[in-house]
XYZ file of C-alpha atoms in Angstrom:
726
model
C -26.779 -16.205 20.183
C -28.345 -15.286 22.828
C -31.731 -14.563 22.644
C -32.347 -10.353 23.157
C -34.806 -10.089 25.998
C -37.794 -7.313 24.586
C -37.999 -3.949 26.931
C -41.028 -5.973 28.999
C -38.595 -8.544 29.739
C -35.992 -6.571 30.824
C -38.252 -4.549 33.357
C -39.533 -7.670 34.597
C -35.654 -9.246 34.711
C -35.073 -5.787 36.401
C -37.825 -6.055 39.302
C -36.939 -9.237 39.961
C -33.530 -8.431 41.070
C -34.841 -5.742 42.852
C -37.144 -8.443 44.778
C -34.407 -10.569 45.630
C -32.037 -7.342 46.571
C -33.961 -6.251 49.429
C -31.195 -5.266 51.795
C -30.043 -2.719 48.719
C -32.998 -0.462 48.799
C -32.479 0.176 52.258
C -29.284 1.217 51.784
C -29.893 3.879 49.104
C -32.854 5.116 50.894
C -29.616 5.875 53.698
C -27.456 6.993 50.919
C -30.026 9.361 49.319
C -30.718 10.716 53.004
C -27.218 11.801 53.178
C -27.662 12.825 49.591
C -30.452 15.487 50.730
C -28.664 16.945 53.172
C -25.785 17.784 50.854
C -27.039 18.644 47.180
C -29.452 20.965 46.876
C -32.827 19.698 45.340
C -35.459 21.573 42.561
C -38.927 22.381 44.548
C -40.830 19.502 42.487
C -38.117 17.329 43.810
C -38.776 18.430 47.326
C -42.711 18.145 46.892
C -42.403 14.675 46.608
C -39.571 14.012 49.140
C -41.997 15.886 51.544
C -45.049 13.819 50.433
C -42.616 10.359 50.880
C -41.960 11.091 54.528
C -45.875 11.596 54.891
C -46.779 8.461 53.413
C -44.116 6.653 55.240
C -45.570 8.108 59.073
C -49.485 6.663 58.022
C -47.171 3.360 56.793
C -44.788 2.884 60.260
C -48.766 4.189 62.287
C -50.464 1.465 60.040
C -48.394 -1.284 60.825
C -47.963 -0.845 64.640
C -51.615 -0.915 64.108
C -52.277 -4.210 62.743
C -48.913 -5.881 64.112
C -49.854 -8.520 66.845
C -46.966 -8.215 68.781
C -44.130 -5.759 69.189
C -41.920 -8.212 68.589
C -42.949 -8.958 65.543
C -41.537 -5.985 64.169
C -37.933 -6.121 65.511
C -36.406 -3.328 63.081
C -39.207 -0.988 64.734
C -36.454 0.857 66.629
C -33.952 1.243 63.761
C -36.900 2.618 61.655
C -37.340 5.329 64.562
C -33.872 6.610 63.908
C -34.058 6.361 59.621
C -37.236 8.197 59.785
C -36.255 10.968 61.996
C -32.331 11.147 60.229
C -34.900 11.317 56.942
C -37.265 14.254 58.177
C -33.926 16.396 59.687
C -32.070 16.111 55.846
C -35.346 17.303 55.149
C -35.840 20.177 56.739
C -32.216 21.087 56.202
C -33.084 20.998 52.708
C -36.467 23.279 53.192
C -34.140 25.943 54.844
C -31.787 25.525 52.589
C -34.634 26.499 50.261
C -36.545 28.659 52.053
C -33.725 30.838 52.964
C -32.545 30.786 49.542
C -35.388 31.441 47.240
C -37.825 32.895 50.015
C -37.367 35.812 48.455
C -38.795 35.214 45.534
C -42.467 33.974 46.718
C -43.608 30.387 48.059
C -43.672 29.037 44.803
C -40.089 29.285 44.104
C -39.207 27.060 47.663
C -41.995 24.120 47.224
C -45.989 24.112 46.534
C -46.848 21.505 49.238
C -45.180 23.722 51.663
C -47.005 27.257 50.887
C -50.014 24.864 50.469
C -49.636 23.924 53.822
C -49.290 27.602 54.690
C -51.599 28.720 52.958
C -54.139 25.799 53.831
C -53.918 24.751 57.530
C -53.265 28.146 58.559
C -55.619 30.131 56.064
C -52.226 32.646 55.036
C -51.872 33.985 58.411
C -48.805 33.666 59.718
C -49.361 34.936 63.110
C -52.669 31.811 63.472
C -49.394 29.941 61.790
C -47.207 30.289 64.521
C -49.945 29.644 67.314
C -51.120 25.995 65.436
C -47.636 24.950 64.599
C -46.939 25.726 68.380
C -49.497 24.074 69.832
C -48.841 20.865 67.438
C -45.387 20.973 68.877
C -46.484 21.348 72.230
C -48.693 18.061 71.927
C -45.647 16.121 70.220
C -43.414 17.056 72.540
C -45.360 17.570 76.039
C -47.736 14.876 75.313
C -46.956 11.955 73.207
C -43.325 11.802 72.870
C -42.896 13.078 76.933
C -45.651 9.441 77.691
C -43.614 7.224 75.215
C -40.127 7.647 76.918
C -41.368 7.005 79.904
C -43.336 4.179 78.860
C -40.242 2.544 76.739
C -38.502 3.353 79.863
C -40.829 1.697 82.437
C -41.187 -1.383 80.022
C -37.592 -1.804 79.566
C -37.116 -1.999 83.383
C -39.873 -4.559 84.128
C -38.657 -6.522 80.730
C -34.865 -6.843 82.168
C -36.194 -7.830 86.154
C -38.208 -10.394 84.891
C -35.733 -11.947 82.485
C -34.325 -14.068 85.627
C -38.135 -15.142 86.637
C -38.963 -16.260 83.252
C -35.667 -18.399 83.066
C -36.312 -20.141 85.199
C -39.888 -21.001 84.869
C -38.458 -22.524 81.639
C -36.402 -25.104 83.245
C -39.101 -26.287 85.454
C -41.121 -26.669 82.612
C -37.836 -28.507 81.227
C -37.085 -30.231 83.948
C -40.467 -31.478 84.775
C -40.734 -33.046 81.044
C -43.693 -30.376 79.613
C -41.216 -28.868 76.829
C -38.503 -30.248 75.218
C -34.851 -29.134 74.664
C -35.893 -26.991 71.566
C -39.045 -25.946 72.618
C -36.651 -24.783 75.678
C -33.883 -22.892 73.189
C -37.383 -21.209 71.295
C -38.504 -19.579 74.508
C -35.038 -18.750 75.916
C -34.564 -16.909 72.505
C -38.075 -14.684 73.059
C -36.958 -13.953 76.151
C -33.654 -12.299 75.405
C -35.297 -10.988 72.111
C -38.500 -9.340 74.557
C -35.937 -7.849 76.275
C -32.898 -6.483 73.406
C -36.561 -5.123 72.271
C -37.589 -2.815 74.775
C -34.248 -2.211 75.896
C -33.936 -0.802 72.336
C -37.297 1.336 72.318
C -36.049 2.944 75.525
C -33.173 4.411 73.554
C -35.174 5.148 70.443
C -37.723 6.848 72.246
C -35.369 9.475 73.015
C -34.864 9.902 68.653
C -38.323 10.973 68.527
C -38.044 13.801 72.059
C -35.405 15.378 70.641
C -37.014 15.073 66.924
C -39.614 17.564 68.320
C -36.509 19.594 69.893
C -34.474 20.021 66.789
C -38.610 20.636 64.900
C -39.099 24.149 67.510
C -34.808 25.142 67.320
C -35.163 24.973 63.449
C -38.134 26.735 62.915
C -36.923 29.680 64.871
C -33.724 29.744 63.106
C -35.722 30.098 60.265
C -38.270 32.990 61.192
C -34.719 34.728 62.647
C -32.476 34.323 59.963
C -35.230 34.327 56.722
C -35.827 37.407 58.302
C -33.024 39.197 58.456
C -32.075 38.023 55.129
C -34.979 39.296 53.838
C -34.522 42.527 54.985
C -30.729 43.044 54.636
C -29.768 40.842 51.536
C -33.070 41.409 49.546
C -34.075 44.680 50.584
C -37.633 43.745 51.576
C -39.911 45.592 53.942
C -39.611 44.761 57.326
C -43.431 43.189 57.021
C -43.199 41.632 54.114
C -39.723 39.980 55.069
C -41.530 38.507 57.996
C -44.676 37.503 56.516
C -43.279 35.987 54.009
C -40.340 34.306 56.034
C -42.858 33.242 59.266
C -45.774 32.060 56.681
C -43.472 29.772 54.738
C -41.279 28.238 58.183
C -45.009 27.449 59.568
C -45.269 25.740 56.434
C -42.321 23.768 56.554
C -43.179 23.043 60.484
C -46.311 21.708 60.234
C -44.762 19.831 57.196
C -42.194 18.353 58.732
C -44.271 18.226 62.177
C -47.358 16.195 61.358
C -45.329 13.311 60.039
C -43.284 13.326 63.318
C -46.691 13.023 65.412
C -47.554 10.424 63.256
C -44.529 8.663 64.264
C -44.638 9.741 68.119
C -48.481 8.285 67.668
C -47.176 4.965 66.665
C -43.994 4.719 69.064
C -46.632 4.723 71.958
C -48.706 2.778 70.242
C -45.694 0.146 69.282
C -44.741 0.379 73.334
C -48.053 0.749 75.133
C -48.870 -3.177 73.510
C -47.528 -6.114 75.417
C -44.114 -9.625 72.909
C -41.578 -12.904 67.703
C -39.058 -13.647 66.115
C -37.894 -11.236 63.528
C -34.177 -11.060 61.368
C -31.703 -8.859 60.460
C -32.975 -4.754 59.752
C -32.395 -4.318 55.766
C -34.189 -7.542 54.665
C -36.384 -7.996 57.705
C -37.591 -4.135 57.530
C -38.556 -4.654 53.738
C -40.702 -8.138 54.618
C -42.136 -6.820 57.353
C -42.960 -3.471 56.315
C -43.770 -4.266 52.331
C -45.339 -7.573 53.197
C -48.972 -6.854 54.072
C -50.693 -5.642 50.381
C -53.195 -4.465 51.855
C -51.602 -1.802 54.254
C -49.825 -0.580 50.873
C -52.606 -0.095 49.284
C -54.407 1.623 52.016
C -51.888 4.326 52.526
C -52.156 4.904 48.430
C -56.030 5.594 49.092
C -55.015 7.660 51.888
C -52.797 10.056 49.747
C -55.234 9.958 46.634
C -58.014 11.158 49.372
C -55.333 13.659 50.022
C -54.337 14.635 46.304
C -58.425 15.499 45.657
C -59.003 17.877 48.511
C -58.416 21.397 47.148
C -55.802 23.818 47.757
C -53.814 21.003 48.252
C -50.681 19.662 45.851
C -52.317 17.149 43.619
C -49.575 16.165 41.170
C -47.282 15.051 44.100
C -49.704 13.751 46.767
C -51.776 11.945 43.897
C -48.316 10.410 42.437
C -47.121 9.200 45.922
C -50.458 7.778 45.909
C -50.406 6.070 42.996
C -47.215 4.927 43.775
C -48.448 3.490 46.829
C -51.292 1.221 45.646
C -49.733 0.264 42.282
C -46.822 -1.462 45.007
C -49.218 -2.783 46.971
C -51.468 -4.458 44.173
C -47.921 -6.254 42.337
C -47.454 -7.050 45.693
C -50.466 -8.886 46.247
C -50.677 -10.406 42.586
C -46.737 -11.889 43.256
C -47.579 -13.071 46.072
C -50.614 -15.199 44.120
C -48.394 -16.207 41.610
C -50.443 -14.108 39.308
C -47.676 -11.128 38.238
C -44.896 -12.683 35.801
C -41.673 -11.088 36.499
C -38.715 -13.123 35.737
C -38.248 -16.570 34.419
C -35.559 -16.113 31.981
C -35.558 -19.607 31.308
C -38.934 -20.240 29.885
C -39.676 -15.931 30.068
C -43.501 -17.836 30.771
C -45.447 -17.845 33.572
C -47.199 -20.494 35.794
C -50.111 -20.137 33.941
C -48.798 -20.760 30.600
C -46.278 -23.019 31.753
C -49.484 -25.047 32.745
C -51.001 -24.797 29.758
C -48.457 -25.885 27.409
C -48.181 -28.905 29.515
C -51.874 -29.373 29.097
C -51.374 -29.301 25.235
C -48.261 -31.452 25.021
C -50.435 -34.083 27.218
C -53.736 -34.431 24.388
C -50.956 -34.122 21.582
C -49.708 -37.869 22.219
C -51.272 -40.697 21.197
C -54.887 -42.434 22.537
C -54.403 -45.409 24.275
C -56.891 -47.974 23.784
C -59.436 -49.572 26.438
C -57.318 -52.561 27.273
C -54.556 -50.071 27.978
C -56.393 -48.067 29.796
C -57.867 -50.910 32.358
C -55.013 -52.816 32.593
C -53.101 -49.017 34.558
C -56.427 -49.084 36.238
C -56.653 -52.029 37.890
C -52.457 -52.194 38.682
C -53.707 -48.356 40.172
C -55.966 -49.727 42.309
C -54.132 -52.559 43.232
C -51.128 -50.099 44.419
C -53.599 -47.865 46.625
C -54.798 -50.846 48.676
C -51.524 -51.858 49.247
C -49.997 -51.062 52.788
C -46.320 -50.046 52.607
C -44.217 -50.419 55.476
C -42.826 -47.520 55.507
C -43.004 -44.523 52.478
C -41.593 -41.386 51.275
C -43.920 -39.347 49.491
C -42.405 -36.538 47.495
C -43.919 -33.111 45.975
C -43.001 -32.943 42.350
C -40.820 -30.456 42.809
C -38.786 -33.391 45.057
C -39.262 -35.756 42.173
C -35.572 -34.911 41.205
C -33.782 -35.266 45.057
C -34.592 -39.375 43.808
C -33.272 -40.028 40.283
C -29.447 -40.327 40.019
C -29.783 -39.057 36.278
C -30.345 -35.668 37.363
C -27.846 -35.356 39.899
C -29.879 -36.919 43.121
C -28.666 -39.333 45.457
C -31.477 -39.443 48.282
C -31.455 -43.364 46.941
C -28.178 -43.238 48.342
C -28.621 -41.357 51.517
C -31.272 -43.414 52.658
C -29.110 -46.679 51.763
C -26.722 -45.425 53.905
C -29.433 -44.777 56.583
C -30.988 -48.181 56.310
C -27.205 -49.448 57.345
C -26.707 -47.091 59.913
C -29.955 -48.344 61.784
C -28.649 -51.864 61.431
C -25.349 -50.911 63.170
C -27.149 -49.581 66.195
C -29.969 -50.777 66.516
C -29.067 -54.510 64.725
C -32.108 -55.059 62.725
C -32.724 -54.278 59.203
C -35.463 -51.873 58.715
C -37.778 -52.409 56.007
C -37.357 -51.115 52.013
C -38.499 -47.694 51.809
C -41.020 -46.992 48.573
C -40.186 -43.943 46.880
C -43.140 -42.037 45.255
C -44.823 -38.851 43.860
C -47.358 -37.476 45.401
C -49.463 -34.432 43.664
C -51.763 -33.865 46.724
C -48.524 -32.639 48.389
C -47.395 -29.074 47.774
C -44.140 -29.093 45.036
C -41.756 -28.845 47.965
C -43.329 -30.987 50.521
C -42.635 -34.287 51.230
C -44.205 -36.885 53.816
C -42.830 -40.235 55.451
C -45.805 -42.960 56.161
C -45.283 -45.406 58.630
C -48.298 -48.323 57.900
C -49.622 -45.698 55.219
C -50.133 -42.918 58.202
C -48.457 -39.493 58.050
C -45.696 -39.636 61.218
C -43.753 -36.570 59.694
C -43.553 -34.217 56.792
C -41.472 -31.203 55.962
C -41.158 -28.327 53.036
C -37.594 -28.681 51.047
C -36.312 -25.994 48.575
C -34.751 -28.523 46.291
C -31.836 -25.405 44.710
C -30.644 -24.519 48.511
C -28.528 -25.440 51.184
C -29.539 -26.174 54.841
C -27.327 -23.853 57.099
C -27.795 -24.694 60.922
C -26.031 -22.469 64.164
C -24.097 -25.445 65.212
C -23.334 -22.548 68.569
C -19.933 -21.348 67.218
C -21.469 -19.083 64.164
C -19.498 -16.015 64.255
C -21.619 -13.756 61.775
C -24.957 -13.303 59.697
C -25.773 -14.976 56.418
C -28.498 -14.280 54.024
C -31.597 -16.706 53.314
C -34.855 -18.074 54.369
C -35.795 -18.647 57.915
C -36.699 -22.291 58.931
C -36.896 -25.097 61.244
C -35.194 -28.474 60.633
C -37.570 -30.897 60.803
C -36.075 -33.670 62.057
C -34.873 -31.463 65.092
C -37.115 -28.408 65.292
C -33.718 -26.280 65.145
C -33.645 -22.713 63.709
C -32.331 -22.865 61.090
C -32.252 -20.998 56.993
C -32.417 -21.721 53.157
C -29.121 -20.603 51.458
C -28.029 -20.407 47.572
C -25.548 -22.587 47.068
C -23.236 -19.554 46.355
C -23.333 -18.894 49.978
C -22.347 -22.375 51.471
C -18.313 -22.076 52.033
C -19.498 -18.559 53.285
C -21.432 -20.085 56.158
C -19.061 -22.467 56.466
C -16.640 -20.525 57.002
C -18.619 -18.185 59.481
C -18.931 -21.502 61.589
C -22.821 -22.945 60.392
C -23.267 -26.600 59.634
C -24.605 -27.141 56.372
C -26.675 -30.090 54.776
C -27.938 -30.927 51.360
C -31.914 -31.030 50.938
C -31.132 -34.985 50.490
C -29.682 -34.981 53.975
C -32.262 -33.167 55.947
C -35.194 -35.934 54.517
C -32.529 -39.119 55.405
C -32.341 -37.738 58.611
C -36.172 -36.721 59.760
C -36.438 -40.642 58.430
C -33.916 -41.674 60.428
C -34.494 -39.652 63.922
C -38.607 -40.945 63.104
C -37.513 -44.765 62.301
C -35.377 -44.726 66.034
C -38.378 -43.146 67.625
C -40.982 -45.814 65.651
C -38.168 -48.833 65.802
C -40.577 -51.341 67.733
C -43.359 -50.863 65.247
C -40.814 -51.502 62.296
C -39.906 -54.988 63.864
C -42.521 -57.640 61.790
C -42.853 -61.026 63.082
C -41.379 -61.595 59.697
C -38.164 -59.720 60.218
C -37.996 -61.910 63.299
C -38.416 -64.419 61.298
C -35.521 -63.686 59.461
C -32.971 -62.381 62.541
C -33.728 -65.795 64.089
C -32.769 -67.340 61.097
C -29.747 -65.505 60.706
C -29.152 -66.421 64.674
C -29.529 -70.833 63.082
C -27.594 -70.943 60.869
C -23.907 -70.021 63.434
C -26.331 -71.714 66.586
C -28.687 -74.310 65.380
C -28.656 -75.281 69.115
C -29.604 -72.498 70.842
C -32.610 -71.656 67.993
C -33.843 -75.326 68.497
C -33.881 -74.392 72.187
C -35.790 -71.026 71.922
C -38.425 -72.995 69.704
C -39.308 -75.626 71.489
C -40.631 -73.108 74.286
C -41.294 -69.771 72.381
C -43.193 -68.643 69.674
C -41.782 -66.122 67.344
C -44.580 -63.508 68.661
C -43.784 -63.802 71.913
C -39.733 -63.369 70.675
C -41.092 -60.251 69.102
C -43.367 -59.239 71.690
C -39.742 -59.120 73.677
C -37.848 -57.567 71.223
C -40.458 -54.534 70.528
C -40.184 -53.852 74.375
C -36.383 -53.773 74.626
C -36.860 -51.377 71.196
C -39.161 -49.541 73.422
C -36.590 -48.690 75.707
C -33.935 -47.988 73.025
C -32.381 -50.914 73.593
C -29.790 -51.961 70.832
C -30.657 -56.401 69.283
C -27.225 -56.468 68.444
C -26.159 -59.214 70.933
C -29.334 -62.103 69.512
C -27.001 -64.458 70.422
C -27.507 -63.672 74.855
C -31.536 -62.571 74.219
C -31.970 -65.948 72.647
C -30.455 -67.832 75.034
C -32.542 -65.450 77.915
C -35.623 -66.429 76.388
C -35.102 -69.825 76.213
C -33.739 -70.071 80.058
C -36.802 -67.851 81.111
C -39.427 -69.132 79.093
C -39.228 -72.258 79.779
C -40.758 -71.522 83.268
C -43.208 -68.612 82.117
C -44.386 -67.024 78.873
C -44.932 -63.464 80.954
C -43.091 -61.076 78.326
C -42.319 -58.448 81.308
C -40.540 -60.997 83.598
C -39.132 -62.102 80.284
C -38.038 -58.676 79.143
C -36.247 -57.881 82.590
C -34.502 -61.080 82.793
C -32.890 -60.093 79.187
C -32.222 -56.767 80.191
C -30.250 -57.775 82.956
C -27.958 -59.932 80.671
C -27.711 -57.282 78.619
C -25.863 -55.870 81.842
C -22.300 -54.656 79.839
C -24.077 -53.038 76.518
C -26.525 -51.190 78.966
C -23.373 -50.185 80.845
C -21.515 -49.061 77.494
C -24.419 -47.396 76.423
C -25.021 -44.945 79.197
C -21.476 -44.625 80.469
C -19.484 -41.202 79.568
C -16.848 -40.482 77.325
C -14.006 -41.043 80.488
C -15.920 -44.124 80.585
C -17.571 -43.650 83.968
C -21.899 -44.133 84.207
C -23.575 -40.895 86.549
C -26.510 -42.033 88.456
C -29.251 -40.597 90.996
C -30.468 -42.994 93.486
C -33.514 -43.572 95.376
C -32.210 -43.036 99.434
C -33.275 -45.975 101.710
C -36.292 -44.640 103.127
C -38.143 -43.461 99.715
C -37.042 -47.146 98.491
C -38.368 -49.141 100.808
C -41.656 -47.448 100.306
C -41.906 -48.002 96.591
C -40.882 -51.794 97.794
C -44.000 -52.183 99.752
C -46.183 -50.612 97.368
C -44.876 -53.140 95.295
C -47.630 -55.959 94.519
C -46.953 -59.206 92.279
C -50.115 -59.923 89.760
C -49.908 -62.878 87.747
C -46.443 -63.017 87.612
C -46.120 -59.436 87.155
C -45.076 -56.631 89.758
C -46.888 -53.428 89.524
C -46.346 -50.160 91.624
C -49.220 -48.735 93.264
C -48.442 -45.720 94.498
C -51.248 -42.785 95.080
C -51.946 -39.818 93.649
C -49.794 -37.616 96.643
C -47.021 -40.238 96.615
C -46.479 -40.458 92.439
C -46.117 -36.465 92.395
C -43.808 -36.312 94.905
C -42.098 -39.197 92.929
C -41.986 -36.487 89.677
C -41.425 -33.521 91.596
C -38.045 -35.061 93.696
C -37.065 -36.447 90.564
C -37.678 -33.553 88.066
C -35.284 -31.823 90.534
C -32.465 -33.554 91.185
C -32.089 -33.629 87.355
C -32.555 -30.593 86.926
C -29.265 -30.133 88.908
C -27.350 -32.835 86.818
C -28.552 -31.299 83.435
C -27.091 -28.014 84.755
C -23.868 -29.290 85.486
C -24.024 -30.821 81.962
C -24.613 -34.419 82.625
C -27.239 -36.490 79.952
C -28.756 -38.363 79.749
C -30.201 -38.475 83.421
C -30.086 -42.365 84.530
C -31.635 -43.190 88.123
C -30.736 -46.839 89.684
C -33.526 -48.834 91.181
C -33.991 -52.362 92.840
C -34.775 -54.331 90.171
C -38.315 -54.973 91.491
C -39.043 -51.385 90.819
C -37.418 -50.471 87.494
C -40.625 -51.565 85.009
C -43.222 -49.605 87.748
C -40.910 -46.805 87.468
C -40.143 -46.537 84.127
C -43.593 -46.638 83.456
C -44.525 -43.466 85.383
C -41.892 -41.644 84.292
C -42.274 -42.130 81.069
C -45.978 -41.562 81.335
C -45.774 -37.765 82.602
C -42.757 -37.513 79.778
C -39.993 -37.460 82.206
C -37.117 -37.706 79.998
C -34.584 -39.770 82.229
C -33.311 -43.311 81.824
C -34.346 -46.149 84.390
C -31.702 -49.053 85.311
C -31.670 -51.423 87.507
C -28.953 -52.877 89.515
C -28.701 -55.906 87.566
C -28.783 -53.620 84.907
C -25.122 -52.237 85.812
C -22.134 -54.170 84.831
C -20.035 -55.629 87.768
C -16.450 -54.289 86.139
C -18.256 -50.728 85.703
C -17.141 -47.684 87.337
C -20.007 -45.571 88.225
C -20.419 -42.061 90.255
C -23.404 -41.347 92.314
C -24.398 -37.960 91.787
C -27.213 -37.638 94.455
C -30.140 -39.577 95.704
C -33.969 -38.565 95.869
C -36.130 -38.330 98.678
C -39.918 -39.300 98.129
C -40.935 -38.710 101.843
C -39.265 -35.341 102.193
C -41.488 -33.669 98.692
C -44.402 -35.287 100.968
C -43.805 -33.021 104.093
């Protein structure tokens, strides 16, 4: 039998549900606006809604002041439309109330309208007309007109500057200053700026139209109310004019003051200089209610208004207290101190912590010998340096526990097999342990005790990534995929099938961690190749080819072999053909122990593997070359010292080399050719590769000797250094 929830628990469950369904609140708000237009409202409800309109206007104004960049509030143009519709619906409701109940006196219409009519203009409808006219002129002629013009100019300049910004991003990418992920992020930001300012240009027309509508509605109310009062309710001309004009002016002030505030907020936003957002339904609630301080400030302002003599204390006080409590609740909820829902245990985090302490205290005390032994083991564990280590926050431990359905260990085993297949050596065992110093959902990957990567995982959700073929949006928590830095979304398990249907790539948390570790292992492969591992590789070869191993061990130590293998891994050359590698080392090491010379000779012998690595799907290897004069220049600058050739270019020559190569590489990338391969004379390959690596230029440098004689290749262009020097 299910446990019956208490009233507090039911309220908490409801609040938690509402917080989890933020988009529904926006839908309800829009539908309520439509209901206001159709359904006649009582005077008290109308007072509350008019006060809410003022509070929302103040909220928008404060957000426009606090937001760091305009595009951080991506929903602002749509918010203007919604709030404009809300105010116009209230205008319809107040017009209905004034024309139908105005003859009964101001109190029968709305206390806040009559209060504004009395308090602001002193009950004198002539003064009211003048004040209202001035307010409308300020809003329409100054703020709205200025905002509209600024929005038009900003949109035009933003669109005109897009090509230049895109070219700047491409130039930085081609020069190797940024990676593909950063370039993609910058392009998305440029497009977002253009969309935002284009939308603001259009939304400013809503504000302008609102001001015009306010003037027309006011005139209609004055004339219509006067005629209704005289001809339908037999009021005197003076009484009818005074009553309906005063009510209309009060209504106009109540409507125009929020309109003026929103117009000001629009001007503030559009005149500032450009973030990332999400869909309006969820993004609006996150952005508007995300700052508890702002909510409490709005509540405090409304409470101060309620304390002013002459203003409606009840409605303003109610809305002020509501906003203040809402801000306080958001603040406490973010700190984890507000218990909203825990249907399993219905316990707060502090209560769970207290119970855990009580359970640990109830355990039988350990003897001194047991404590001493555990401390000794712990110290030994601390001092021991693991080659590769994965540490998990306590909420991620179950991913590595097969008894709880975790398959992280199996994913890591599969990853080790894949690394062995691709690179030709077995990566070390991965030690997995918990780390209480990490955040509950955080993990770290350590190499020799030093963190080389980390990330955050939602263990109960799936990671959805846009593969470029996504056809729709999906609700979830935006994040970055840790391995490649791609934009992604954490989605609930029930949305997995929907995401796949919509073209998203969906992976589980264990796959996210194993993929991240795999990429880090590939990047740091040379650091994982220990002498012990080299000895193991050589031992395996010896079982089948003992003569080759005996020959190589006569002229080369394990240390020398290790340095050669690490040099190969440094440039992503796999070690699968260990037989050829050892044979080449045995031949060359007899004459020289220079690692660079031996490595270049080994690379030449691995030409079939290297050619296969960089051939396209059609079997053709597409490459760039240096023109004759440029290659001759570099050969002249190449000098041999201690058996090693060094490329001694001056600063201008290096800059020319980098610029010319970047330009040609950009052309190939635009054609969809990746990676960019450059072929050079064998004497130059190492020196040119070092220069490209030093300047983070993402190109592959091969020598003529490393291209298989039977390979089909296509020269896509030549690089000229001298042209850059001119």
